[in-house]
Amino acid sequence: MFAALVPEAWMALVLLSVAYSSLTIAGTGIWSLPADIAPSSRHVGMLGGIQNFASNFAGILTPILVGVLVDRTGSFVAPLMVIGCLALLGAVNYLVLLGRVQPLRVKTP
């Protein structure tokens, strides 16, 4: 988000690199969640697939959103601000709403 506000290209590059490496580091913890919350080893793949679908769906929509915003505003400031705010919202979600990570319960008939 701050990469759109700095005056020099090299500063934006450093900020974008830090943001991407932070995302990659966070991804290791996020991808371990299906194994942590699956009620049994048979459910890990299904939960990982649901998680993968959500992230790929965002990967489809994000370039479209960025293209529309750049077309309307003429710069990358608005798209970077929107993506930065969504990233902050996601971080707050994990910090505040997620709660304790424990295996899901499956109702047996």
Short mmCIF file of C-alpha atoms in Angstrom, two decimals:
data_model
loop_
_atom_site.label_atom_id
_atom_site.label_comp_id
_atom_site.label_asym_id
_atom_site.label_seq_id
_atom_site.Cartn_x
_atom_site.Cartn_y
_atom_site.Cartn_z
CA MET A 1 0.00 0.00 0.00
CA PHE A 2 2.79 2.43 0.87
CA ALA A 3 4.65 1.60 -2.35
CA ALA A 4 2.19 3.83 -4.17
CA LEU A 5 3.10 6.80 -1.99
CA VAL A 6 6.90 6.86 -2.07
CA PRO A 7 8.66 9.32 -4.41
CA GLU A 8 11.35 6.99 -5.82
CA ALA A 9 10.94 3.77 -7.84
CA TRP A 10 13.61 1.94 -5.82
CA MET A 11 11.69 2.66 -2.60
CA ALA A 12 8.53 1.21 -4.14
CA LEU A 13 10.51 -1.85 -5.24
CA VAL A 14 11.87 -2.39 -1.73
CA LEU A 15 8.40 -2.04 -0.18
CA LEU A 16 6.83 -4.39 -2.72
CA SER A 17 9.62 -6.93 -2.12
CA VAL A 18 9.12 -6.79 1.65
CA ALA A 19 5.36 -7.14 1.19
CA TYR A 20 5.72 -10.16 -1.10
CA SER A 21 8.27 -11.89 1.10
CA SER A 22 6.02 -11.31 4.12
CA LEU A 23 3.13 -12.83 2.19
CA THR A 24 5.27 -15.86 1.34
CA ILE A 25 6.29 -16.33 4.97
CA ALA A 26 2.65 -16.03 6.10
CA GLY A 27 1.66 -18.57 3.45
CA THR A 28 3.54 -21.35 5.22
CA GLY A 29 1.37 -20.90 8.30
CA ILE A 30 -1.81 -20.57 6.28
CA TRP A 31 -1.15 -23.76 4.33
CA SER A 32 -0.63 -25.71 7.55
CA LEU A 33 -4.15 -24.85 8.75
CA PRO A 34 -5.99 -27.60 6.79
CA ALA A 35 -3.88 -30.24 8.53
CA ASP A 36 -4.45 -28.57 11.90
CA ILE A 37 -8.23 -28.26 11.65
CA ALA A 38 -9.11 -31.40 9.70
CA PRO A 39 -11.14 -33.85 11.78
CA SER A 40 -9.17 -36.73 10.23
CA SER A 41 -6.39 -37.22 7.69
CA ARG A 42 -9.06 -38.02 5.07
CA HIS A 43 -10.35 -34.42 5.22
CA VAL A 44 -7.05 -32.55 4.78
CA GLY A 45 -7.18 -32.61 0.98
CA MET A 46 -10.77 -31.38 0.88
CA LEU A 47 -10.02 -28.46 3.21
CA GLY A 48 -6.85 -27.64 1.28
CA GLY A 49 -8.87 -27.70 -1.96
CA ILE A 50 -11.44 -25.27 -0.57
CA GLN A 51 -8.63 -22.97 0.58
CA ASN A 52 -6.90 -23.27 -2.80
CA PHE A 53 -10.17 -22.45 -4.62
CA ALA A 54 -10.63 -19.28 -2.57
CA SER A 55 -7.08 -18.08 -3.18
CA ASN A 56 -7.23 -18.88 -6.91
CA PHE A 57 -10.60 -17.12 -7.19
CA ALA A 58 -8.98 -14.03 -5.67
CA GLY A 59 -6.12 -14.48 -8.13
CA ILE A 60 -8.61 -14.35 -11.00
CA LEU A 61 -10.50 -11.30 -9.72
CA THR A 62 -7.52 -9.20 -8.62
CA PRO A 63 -6.02 -8.53 -12.09
CA ILE A 64 -9.48 -7.58 -13.36
CA LEU A 65 -9.99 -5.17 -10.45
CA VAL A 66 -6.51 -3.70 -10.90
CA GLY A 67 -7.10 -3.21 -14.63
CA VAL A 68 -10.43 -1.46 -14.08
CA LEU A 69 -8.99 0.82 -11.39
CA VAL A 70 -5.92 1.70 -13.46
CA ASP A 71 -8.13 2.37 -16.49
CA ARG A 72 -10.39 4.70 -14.50
CA THR A 73 -7.74 6.50 -12.43
CA GLY A 74 -4.71 6.37 -14.72
CA SER A 75 -2.35 5.20 -11.95
CA PHE A 76 -1.61 2.27 -9.68
CA VAL A 77 -2.24 4.24 -6.47
CA ALA A 78 -5.90 3.22 -6.12
CA PRO A 79 -5.31 -0.51 -6.80
CA LEU A 80 -2.38 -0.62 -4.35
CA MET A 81 -4.47 1.14 -1.70
CA VAL A 82 -7.39 -1.27 -2.17
CA ILE A 83 -5.13 -4.33 -2.03
CA GLY A 84 -3.26 -2.93 0.99
CA CYS A 85 -6.52 -2.30 2.85
CA LEU A 86 -7.74 -5.81 2.04
CA ALA A 87 -4.45 -7.24 3.32
CA LEU A 88 -4.81 -5.27 6.56
CA LEU A 89 -8.40 -6.46 6.88
CA GLY A 90 -7.20 -10.04 6.45
CA ALA A 91 -4.52 -9.58 9.10
CA VAL A 92 -7.07 -8.15 11.55
CA ASN A 93 -9.33 -11.10 10.76
CA TYR A 94 -6.60 -13.56 11.72
CA LEU A 95 -5.68 -11.60 14.85
CA VAL A 96 -9.19 -10.89 16.15
CA LEU A 97 -11.75 -13.24 14.61
CA LEU A 98 -9.92 -16.51 14.05
CA GLY A 99 -9.76 -17.63 17.65
CA ARG A 100 -8.27 -20.90 18.78
CA VAL A 101 -7.25 -23.30 16.04
CA GLN A 102 -8.55 -26.77 16.79
CA PRO A 103 -9.84 -29.72 14.75
CA LEU A 104 -13.35 -29.44 13.35
CA ARG A 105 -15.94 -31.79 14.75
CA VAL A 106 -17.82 -34.13 12.48
CA LYS A 107 -21.32 -35.21 13.46
CA THR A 108 -21.73 -38.94 13.31
CA PRO A 109 -25.18 -40.36 12.57
#
